[in-house]
Short mmCIF file of C-alpha atoms and ligand atoms in Angstrom, two decimals:
data_model
loop_
_atom_site.label_atom_id
_atom_site.label_comp_id
_atom_site.label_asym_id
_atom_site.label_seq_id
_atom_site.Cartn_x
_atom_site.Cartn_y
_atom_site.Cartn_z
CA MET T 24 25.32 -8.48 10.65
CA ILE T 25 26.93 -5.57 12.04
CA SER T 26 27.90 -4.08 8.69
CA ASN T 27 24.21 -4.61 7.49
CA PHE T 28 22.95 -2.75 10.43
CA LEU T 29 25.43 0.24 9.65
CA PHE T 30 24.45 0.11 6.06
CA LEU T 31 20.83 0.54 7.00
CA ILE T 32 21.54 3.39 9.54
CA SER T 33 23.36 5.19 6.67
CA ASP T 34 20.54 5.15 4.43
CA ILE T 35 18.26 6.82 6.87
CA MET T 36 17.35 10.23 5.98
CA GLN T 37 19.15 12.66 8.21
CA PHE T 38 17.60 16.03 9.38
CA PRO T 39 19.73 18.89 10.60
CA ILE T 40 16.89 20.12 13.10
CA GLU T 41 18.83 22.68 14.54
CA ASN T 42 19.09 24.51 11.29
CA PHE T 43 15.37 23.96 10.68
CA ARG T 44 14.56 25.97 13.81
CA GLU T 45 15.77 29.16 12.32
CA LEU T 46 13.91 28.74 8.92
CA THR T 47 10.64 29.92 7.69
CA THR T 48 8.37 27.03 7.08
CA PRO T 49 7.04 25.18 5.12
CA PHE T 50 9.79 24.11 2.79
CA TYR T 51 10.92 21.08 1.09
CA TYR T 52 14.29 19.68 2.28
CA TYR T 53 16.22 17.15 -0.14
CA ASP T 54 18.67 14.78 1.32
CA MET T 55 21.27 14.92 -1.41
CA ALA T 56 23.44 12.23 0.21
CA LEU T 57 20.59 9.83 0.12
CA PHE T 58 19.83 11.00 -3.38
CA GLU T 59 23.30 10.31 -4.65
CA ARG T 60 23.10 6.85 -2.94
CA THR T 61 19.77 6.05 -4.80
CA VAL T 62 21.37 7.16 -8.09
CA LYS T 63 24.46 5.01 -7.63
CA ALA T 64 22.47 2.06 -6.56
CA MET T 65 20.17 2.27 -9.54
CA LEU T 66 23.08 2.85 -12.02
CA GLU T 67 24.81 -0.18 -10.53
CA SER T 68 21.79 -2.53 -11.06
CA ALA T 69 21.20 -1.07 -14.52
CA SER T 70 24.87 -1.28 -15.63
CA ASN T 71 24.79 -5.19 -14.92
CA VAL T 72 22.32 -5.09 -17.74
CA ASP T 73 23.44 -2.05 -19.78
CA TYR T 74 20.09 -0.02 -19.83
CA SER T 75 19.66 3.45 -20.58
CA VAL T 76 17.79 5.39 -17.94
CA HIS T 77 16.30 8.84 -18.40
CA TYR T 78 15.22 10.62 -15.05
CA ALA T 79 11.62 11.68 -15.30
CA ILE T 80 12.05 15.49 -14.64
CA LYS T 81 8.41 16.02 -13.70
CA ALA T 82 8.89 14.06 -10.43
CA CYS T 83 11.14 16.89 -9.09
CA SER T 84 12.81 19.59 -11.18
CA ALA T 85 14.93 21.35 -8.61
CA SER T 86 18.11 22.43 -10.09
CA GLU T 87 20.38 20.76 -7.44
CA ILE T 88 18.62 17.54 -8.35
CA LEU T 89 19.12 17.93 -11.99
CA GLU T 90 22.88 18.77 -11.35
CA VAL T 91 23.34 15.25 -9.97
CA ILE T 92 21.45 13.73 -12.76
CA ARG T 93 23.84 15.58 -15.16
CA ARG T 94 26.88 14.61 -13.35
CA TYR T 95 25.99 10.92 -13.19
CA GLY T 96 25.25 10.86 -16.96
CA LEU T 97 21.46 10.02 -16.86
CA GLY T 98 19.26 11.20 -19.51
CA VAL T 99 16.05 13.07 -18.95
CA ASP T 100 12.40 12.23 -19.73
CA CYS T 101 10.35 15.50 -20.32
CA VAL T 102 6.63 16.14 -20.64
CA SER T 103 6.77 19.61 -21.77
CA GLY T 104 8.75 22.28 -23.62
CA TRP T 105 9.65 23.83 -20.40
CA GLU T 106 10.91 20.70 -19.04
CA VAL T 107 13.03 20.21 -22.09
CA LYS T 108 14.34 23.78 -21.47
CA ALA T 109 15.14 22.95 -17.68
CA ALA T 110 17.08 20.10 -18.70
CA LEU T 111 19.08 21.73 -21.33
CA ASN T 112 19.78 24.64 -18.95
CA ALA T 113 21.04 22.08 -16.40
CA GLY T 114 23.45 20.94 -19.07
CA ILE T 115 21.91 17.65 -19.97
CA MET T 116 22.99 16.58 -23.53
CA PRO T 117 20.06 16.83 -26.07
CA GLN T 118 20.92 13.37 -27.12
CA LYS T 119 19.89 12.07 -23.82
CA ILE T 120 16.59 13.93 -23.69
CA VAL T 121 13.28 12.21 -24.56
CA PHE T 122 9.89 14.21 -24.82
CA ALA T 123 6.49 12.56 -24.23
CA GLY T 124 2.99 14.16 -23.75
CA VAL T 125 -0.37 13.92 -25.58
CA GLY T 126 -0.53 17.68 -26.04
CA LYS T 127 2.70 18.96 -27.33
CA GLN T 128 2.17 22.53 -28.53
CA ASP T 129 3.92 23.69 -32.02
CA ALA T 130 6.17 25.96 -30.10
CA GLU T 131 7.24 23.16 -27.81
CA ILE T 132 7.81 20.83 -30.77
CA GLU T 133 9.77 23.46 -32.68
CA SER T 134 12.17 24.27 -29.93
CA ALA T 135 12.71 20.56 -29.07
CA ILE T 136 13.60 20.08 -32.90
CA ASP T 137 15.91 23.14 -32.62
CA ALA T 138 17.74 21.52 -29.71
CA ASP T 139 18.00 18.18 -31.64
CA ILE T 140 16.78 16.14 -28.75
CA PHE T 141 17.07 12.29 -28.91
CA CYS T 142 13.45 11.60 -29.52
CA PHE T 143 9.78 12.51 -29.46
CA ASN T 144 7.58 10.01 -27.73
CA VAL T 145 4.59 10.61 -30.03
CA GLU T 146 1.03 9.83 -28.70
CA SER T 147 -0.97 10.06 -31.80
CA VAL T 148 -1.12 10.17 -35.64
CA GLU T 149 -2.17 13.86 -35.62
CA GLU T 150 1.08 14.62 -33.62
CA LEU T 151 3.22 12.71 -35.90
CA GLU T 152 1.89 14.67 -38.88
CA ILE T 153 2.48 18.00 -37.01
CA ILE T 154 5.99 17.12 -36.14
CA ASN T 155 6.60 16.09 -39.75
CA LEU T 156 5.43 19.52 -40.75
CA ILE T 157 7.29 21.42 -38.32
CA ALA T 158 10.57 19.45 -38.99
CA GLY T 159 9.97 19.82 -42.72
CA LYS T 160 9.97 23.59 -42.42
CA LYS T 161 13.40 23.35 -40.75
CA CYS T 162 14.68 20.86 -43.41
CA LYS T 163 15.28 18.54 -40.42
CA LYS T 164 14.31 14.87 -39.58
CA ALA T 165 12.85 14.34 -36.17
CA ARG T 166 13.52 10.99 -34.44
CA VAL T 167 10.30 9.54 -32.91
CA CYS T 168 9.44 6.56 -30.91
CA LEU T 169 5.68 5.78 -31.10
CA ARG T 170 4.05 5.58 -27.57
CA ILE T 171 1.72 2.57 -27.69
CA ASN T 172 -0.97 2.06 -25.09
CA PRO T 173 -0.43 -1.62 -24.17
CA ASP T 174 -3.71 -2.03 -22.28
CA ILE T 175 -2.09 -3.39 -19.22
CA ASP T 176 -3.39 -2.81 -15.87
CA ALA T 177 -0.77 -1.48 -13.52
CA HIS T 178 -2.83 -2.13 -10.30
CA THR T 179 -2.21 1.30 -9.00
CA HIS T 180 -4.41 4.18 -8.21
CA HIS T 181 -6.80 4.92 -11.01
CA HIS T 182 -5.48 8.62 -11.28
CA ILE T 183 -1.93 7.46 -11.96
CA THR T 184 -2.64 4.40 -14.30
CA THR T 185 -1.72 5.28 -18.05
CA GLY T 186 -1.49 2.14 -19.93
CA LEU T 187 -5.22 1.14 -20.05
CA LYS T 188 -7.39 1.26 -23.15
CA GLU T 189 -9.47 4.00 -21.71
CA ASP T 190 -6.59 6.19 -20.76
CA LYS T 191 -5.72 9.12 -22.92
CA PHE T 192 -2.07 8.18 -23.59
CA GLY T 193 -0.52 6.71 -26.51
CA ILE T 194 -1.55 5.04 -29.72
CA GLN T 195 -3.86 2.07 -29.62
CA MET T 196 -2.24 -1.09 -30.27
CA GLU T 197 -4.23 -2.02 -33.33
CA ASP T 198 -3.15 1.38 -34.92
CA MET T 199 0.50 0.73 -34.37
CA GLU T 200 1.35 -0.88 -37.79
CA LYS T 201 -0.47 1.89 -39.64
CA ALA T 202 1.31 4.54 -37.63
CA VAL T 203 4.80 3.07 -38.04
CA ALA T 204 3.99 2.51 -41.86
CA LEU T 205 3.14 6.21 -41.99
CA CYS T 206 6.34 7.12 -40.32
CA GLN T 207 8.20 5.56 -43.39
CA GLN T 208 6.24 7.75 -45.65
CA LEU T 209 6.69 10.98 -43.82
CA HIS T 210 9.89 12.60 -45.22
CA ASN T 211 10.85 14.68 -41.89
CA ILE T 212 10.44 11.62 -39.53
CA GLU T 213 12.71 9.01 -38.64
CA PHE T 214 11.11 6.08 -36.69
CA ILE T 215 13.49 4.67 -34.14
CA GLY T 216 11.24 2.61 -31.76
CA LEU T 217 8.43 2.10 -29.45
CA HIS T 218 7.45 3.67 -26.14
CA PHE T 219 5.49 2.57 -23.21
CA HIS T 220 4.41 3.65 -19.69
CA ILE T 221 1.85 1.68 -17.85
CA GLY T 222 1.52 4.01 -14.55
CA SER T 223 3.25 5.15 -11.43
CA GLN T 224 3.76 3.75 -7.78
CA ILE T 225 3.68 0.11 -9.06
CA THR T 226 4.78 -2.13 -6.25
CA GLU T 227 4.14 -5.55 -7.80
CA MET T 228 6.41 -6.83 -10.68
CA GLN T 229 3.52 -8.80 -12.49
CA PRO T 230 2.52 -5.81 -14.50
CA TYR T 231 5.93 -5.33 -15.63
CA ILE T 232 6.15 -9.04 -16.56
CA ASP T 233 2.78 -8.47 -18.57
CA LEU T 234 4.24 -5.57 -20.24
CA CYS T 235 7.31 -7.42 -21.26
CA SER T 236 5.25 -10.04 -22.95
CA ARG T 237 3.25 -7.41 -24.67
CA VAL T 238 6.36 -5.54 -25.95
CA ASN T 239 7.66 -9.00 -27.15
CA ASP T 240 4.49 -9.41 -29.26
CA LEU T 241 4.31 -6.04 -30.64
CA VAL T 242 7.99 -5.94 -31.67
CA GLY T 243 7.91 -9.39 -32.98
CA SER T 244 4.83 -8.32 -35.30
CA LEU T 245 6.56 -5.30 -36.48
CA GLU T 246 9.75 -7.16 -37.27
CA SER T 247 8.00 -9.74 -39.22
CA LYS T 248 6.63 -7.13 -41.53
CA GLY T 249 10.30 -5.80 -41.89
CA PHE T 250 10.06 -2.82 -39.61
CA GLU T 251 13.29 -2.38 -37.52
CA VAL T 252 12.79 -1.33 -33.98
CA LYS T 253 15.99 0.07 -32.64
CA ASN T 254 14.92 1.35 -29.34
CA ILE T 255 12.31 0.04 -26.66
CA ASN T 256 11.42 2.50 -23.85
CA VAL T 257 9.31 0.91 -21.14
CA GLY T 258 8.77 4.19 -19.08
CA GLY T 259 8.94 4.44 -15.39
CA GLY T 260 6.51 3.68 -12.38
CA LEU T 261 8.55 1.94 -10.01
CA GLY T 262 6.99 2.44 -6.54
CA ILE T 263 8.53 3.39 -3.25
CA ASP T 264 7.61 2.32 0.41
CA TYR T 265 5.70 5.40 1.76
CA LYS T 266 4.97 3.40 5.17
CA GLU T 267 8.61 2.67 6.07
CA PRO T 268 10.66 5.22 4.28
CA ASP T 269 13.74 4.56 6.46
CA GLU T 270 13.73 0.86 6.28
CA HIS T 271 13.38 0.89 2.64
CA SER T 272 14.86 4.22 1.70
CA ILE T 273 16.35 2.80 -1.66
CA PRO T 274 13.99 0.78 -4.03
CA ASP T 275 15.10 -2.68 -5.19
CA PHE T 276 16.20 -1.83 -8.65
CA ALA T 277 17.95 -5.04 -9.07
CA SER T 278 14.73 -7.03 -9.03
CA PHE T 279 12.89 -4.21 -11.16
CA PHE T 280 15.62 -4.53 -13.96
CA GLY T 281 15.88 -8.44 -13.50
CA VAL T 282 12.39 -8.58 -14.54
CA PHE T 283 13.25 -6.97 -18.01
CA LYS T 284 16.39 -8.99 -18.23
CA LYS T 285 14.42 -12.21 -17.82
CA HIS T 286 11.19 -11.54 -19.55
CA LEU T 287 12.09 -9.03 -22.51
CA ARG T 288 13.40 -10.45 -25.70
CA LEU T 289 16.18 -7.76 -26.79
CA ARG T 290 17.62 -8.35 -30.10
CA SER T 291 21.30 -7.45 -30.80
CA GLY T 292 21.63 -3.68 -31.37
CA GLN T 293 18.36 -2.72 -29.57
CA THR T 294 18.58 -0.39 -26.65
CA LEU T 295 16.26 -0.65 -23.89
CA HIS T 296 15.38 2.73 -22.06
CA PHE T 297 13.64 3.43 -18.74
CA GLU T 298 12.15 6.66 -17.32
CA LEU T 299 12.36 6.46 -13.60
CA GLY T 300 11.08 9.48 -11.43
CA ARG T 301 9.50 8.55 -8.12
CA SER T 302 11.92 5.84 -7.26
CA LEU T 303 14.83 7.92 -7.79
CA VAL T 304 13.92 10.98 -5.77
CA GLY T 305 10.79 10.15 -3.79
CA GLN T 306 12.47 9.14 -0.51
CA CYS T 307 14.96 12.04 -0.73
CA GLY T 308 12.53 14.79 0.07
CA SER T 309 10.58 15.77 3.01
CA LEU T 310 8.13 18.69 3.42
CA ILE T 311 9.04 20.46 6.88
CA THR T 312 6.24 22.31 8.40
CA ARG T 313 5.53 24.00 11.70
CA VAL T 314 2.57 23.44 13.85
CA ILE T 315 0.47 26.58 14.27
CA TYR T 316 -2.08 25.29 16.64
CA VAL T 317 -3.25 22.06 18.18
CA LYS T 318 -7.14 22.08 18.27
CA HIS T 319 -8.61 19.81 20.82
CA GLY T 320 -12.33 19.10 19.46
CA LYS T 321 -14.90 16.81 20.98
CA GLU T 322 -14.18 13.73 18.78
CA LYS T 323 -10.76 14.78 17.36
CA ASN T 324 -7.43 16.41 17.84
CA PHE T 325 -6.39 18.66 14.99
CA VAL T 326 -2.65 19.39 14.39
CA ILE T 327 -2.84 22.44 12.27
CA ALA T 328 0.26 22.74 10.29
CA ASP T 329 1.64 25.85 8.37
CA ALA T 330 1.88 23.47 5.05
CA GLY T 331 -1.17 22.62 3.29
CA MET T 332 -2.54 20.83 0.07
CA THR T 333 -0.97 23.65 -1.68
CA ASP T 334 2.42 22.64 -0.74
CA LEU T 335 1.73 18.86 -1.02
CA ILE T 336 -1.42 17.79 -2.91
CA ARG T 337 -0.88 13.89 -3.07
CA PRO T 338 -3.07 13.20 0.01
CA ALA T 339 -6.00 15.41 -1.02
CA LEU T 340 -5.69 14.28 -4.62
CA TYR T 341 -5.06 10.65 -4.37
CA GLY T 342 -5.71 9.74 -0.82
CA ALA T 343 -2.06 9.11 -0.60
CA TYR T 344 -0.28 8.36 2.48
CA HIS T 345 2.82 10.12 3.82
CA ARG T 346 4.49 9.16 7.00
CA ILE T 347 4.74 12.23 9.33
CA ASP T 348 7.48 12.45 11.92
CA ASN T 349 7.47 15.07 14.79
CA LEU T 350 11.15 16.18 14.66
CA THR T 351 10.86 18.05 17.92
CA SER T 352 8.62 16.51 20.28
CA SER T 353 10.70 15.08 23.37
CA SER T 354 7.34 13.47 24.70
CA SER T 355 7.12 9.75 25.45
CA GLU T 356 3.45 9.92 25.52
CA TYR T 357 1.39 9.62 22.28
CA GLY T 358 -1.65 11.53 20.87
CA VAL T 359 -3.84 10.76 18.18
CA TYR T 360 -4.45 13.50 15.56
CA ASP T 361 -5.82 14.39 12.25
CA VAL T 362 -2.79 16.45 10.75
CA VAL T 363 -4.25 19.32 8.52
CA GLY T 364 -3.26 22.27 6.76
CA PRO T 365 -4.69 25.95 6.88
CA ILE T 366 -6.35 25.85 3.29
CA CYS T 367 -10.15 26.47 3.26
CA GLU T 368 -11.12 23.00 1.95
CA SER T 369 -12.05 20.06 3.86
CA SER T 370 -9.78 17.89 1.93
CA ASP T 371 -6.84 19.75 3.25
CA VAL T 372 -5.94 16.93 5.43
CA PHE T 373 -2.60 15.20 5.38
CA VAL T 374 -3.49 12.08 7.53
CA ARG T 375 -6.45 11.25 9.76
CA ASP T 376 -6.39 9.45 13.25
CA TYR T 377 -2.60 9.55 13.21
CA LYS T 378 -0.57 8.43 16.30
CA MET T 379 2.27 10.78 17.11
CA PRO T 380 4.25 11.89 20.27
CA LEU T 381 2.33 14.63 22.01
CA THR T 382 2.51 17.72 19.67
CA GLN T 383 2.38 21.22 20.44
CA ARG T 384 2.55 24.67 18.89
CA GLY T 385 6.04 25.40 17.29
CA ASP T 386 6.77 21.59 16.84
CA LEU T 387 8.43 20.80 13.50
CA LEU T 388 7.13 17.96 11.44
CA ALA T 389 8.68 16.04 8.56
CA ILE T 390 6.05 14.88 5.87
CA ARG T 391 8.06 12.14 4.53
CA SER T 392 8.64 10.56 1.06
CA ALA T 393 7.80 13.74 -0.67
CA GLY T 394 10.67 14.20 -2.99
CA ALA T 395 8.67 12.99 -6.03
CA TYR T 396 5.34 14.96 -7.29
CA GLY T 397 5.72 17.23 -4.02
CA GLU T 398 7.21 20.49 -4.70
CA VAL T 399 6.62 20.35 -8.50
CA MET T 400 2.69 20.05 -7.85
CA ALA T 401 2.39 23.05 -5.56
CA SER T 402 -0.06 25.80 -6.21
CA GLN T 403 -0.75 29.17 -5.01
CA TYR T 404 -4.43 28.71 -3.90
CA ASN T 405 -5.54 31.02 -1.51
CA MET T 406 -2.73 33.41 -2.68
CA ARG T 407 -0.02 31.34 -0.71
CA PRO T 408 3.48 31.67 -1.81
CA LEU T 409 5.07 28.46 -3.41
CA PRO T 410 7.29 26.32 -1.19
CA LYS T 411 10.87 26.84 -1.41
CA HIS T 412 13.46 24.14 -0.91
CA ILE T 413 16.78 23.68 0.77
CA ILE T 414 19.18 20.87 0.36
CA SER T 415 21.43 19.00 2.77
CA ALA T 416 25.14 19.92 2.71
CA VAL T 417 26.65 17.44 0.46
CA ASP T 418 29.02 15.07 2.10
N1 LLP J 18 7.33 8.33 -18.04
C1 LLP J 18 6.01 8.87 -18.36
C2 LLP J 18 5.65 8.98 -19.72
C3 LLP J 18 5.41 9.33 -17.38
O1 LLP J 18 4.28 9.76 -17.58
C4 LLP J 18 5.75 9.22 -16.09
C5 LLP J 18 4.90 9.75 -15.05
C6 LLP J 18 7.00 8.73 -15.70
C7 LLP J 18 7.74 8.28 -16.95
C8 LLP J 18 7.55 8.62 -14.38
O2 LLP J 18 6.96 7.76 -13.49
P1 LLP J 18 7.47 7.31 -12.19
O3 LLP J 18 8.77 6.56 -12.31
O4 LLP J 18 7.69 8.62 -11.39
O5 LLP J 18 6.30 6.52 -11.56
N2 LLP J 18 1.61 12.84 -9.52
C9 LLP J 18 1.37 11.35 -9.34
C10 LLP J 18 2.34 10.67 -10.26
C11 LLP J 18 2.03 10.89 -11.69
C12 LLP J 18 2.87 10.28 -12.86
C13 LLP J 18 3.01 10.76 -14.09
N3 LLP J 18 3.79 10.28 -15.09
C14 LLP J 18 1.66 11.03 -7.96
O6 LLP J 18 1.88 11.91 -7.35
O7 LLP J 18 1.62 9.96 -7.69
#
């Protein structure tokens, strides 16, 4: 019981508040110790089943995060040539890089071929032909996985679902066979497998069970026609607990991988790949912001922070909830506030009717669980500077 308790405490994100007081806000803060514990926990669960994991760099591309990814030997999932470049610059081996995206430009394809990345996750027949052409000019063969749209409902926010028929991602299932056959005819393409990704912030396991059964069918049908499928990539999407980040700072990777172990039929020699983003980095980051004013309105009290939707767009874009902790209020009384930013948009609201210890000008707030799709989605609207980040001292 006691050791359990200690374990829980050690997973709670630690804030060096005294250091924060000196710093210009807003900024992202990454707890690197928690990040490493998360990566280790994930690798431990994945090693029981021998899976290959690629970090989805789009979630957070801070160089310190990529350094840990490199050190632990993970691969990387990229969705642009710039992400491929960042991964290479961080010292990630090209053989561990996969590259998806519906609109890869010729120059992005060229440099990925030059770098000899592990594979392109190809999203259309047109793209396949262009990759073949570009590889041909270089007298090279590009390895490809075909991204298939499995028409699985991930039961997540409609902005971050990707595996439904009406989504722009991937090749339709009924076109799969033709596309694989085309790969065999294209001289500069080597077909090495199938890729899927059904969405993000998925908190139930059922969509993954459905995905497994779809993959079993699709791989089975290809094999019955004599096509070999060496690699299966099931993407990412595992969700995190935005409500209770300290209680559940590390996602349940064992159950997640367990679903695939139980439901996916892997043939000998087949490798199963994952592309995890949010579940690895989400809980490790917070957006630290200072309260500029507390405005007492007729109906509402507004906490006006110096961070806004330009720094963290998830609440405005998806109605996403992020827990907010007042790091400096010592009041034992509570107020109810709308926590808002300074941007000239009425959607610039982090949370409405939120209970927090009495808050005043100068207080520091931590907007939690912002490690994934936080800093990377920042913009310069209103000519604001992009937020910077700092990291915890590594223990
Ligand atoms: N693989 C592919 C092909 C993807 O498109 C994504 C995410 C991932 C892997 C990683 O998914 P994750 O494990 O992080 O769920 N901006 C949104 C999330 C967009 C996800 C885009 N694709 C948000 O803030 O919720």
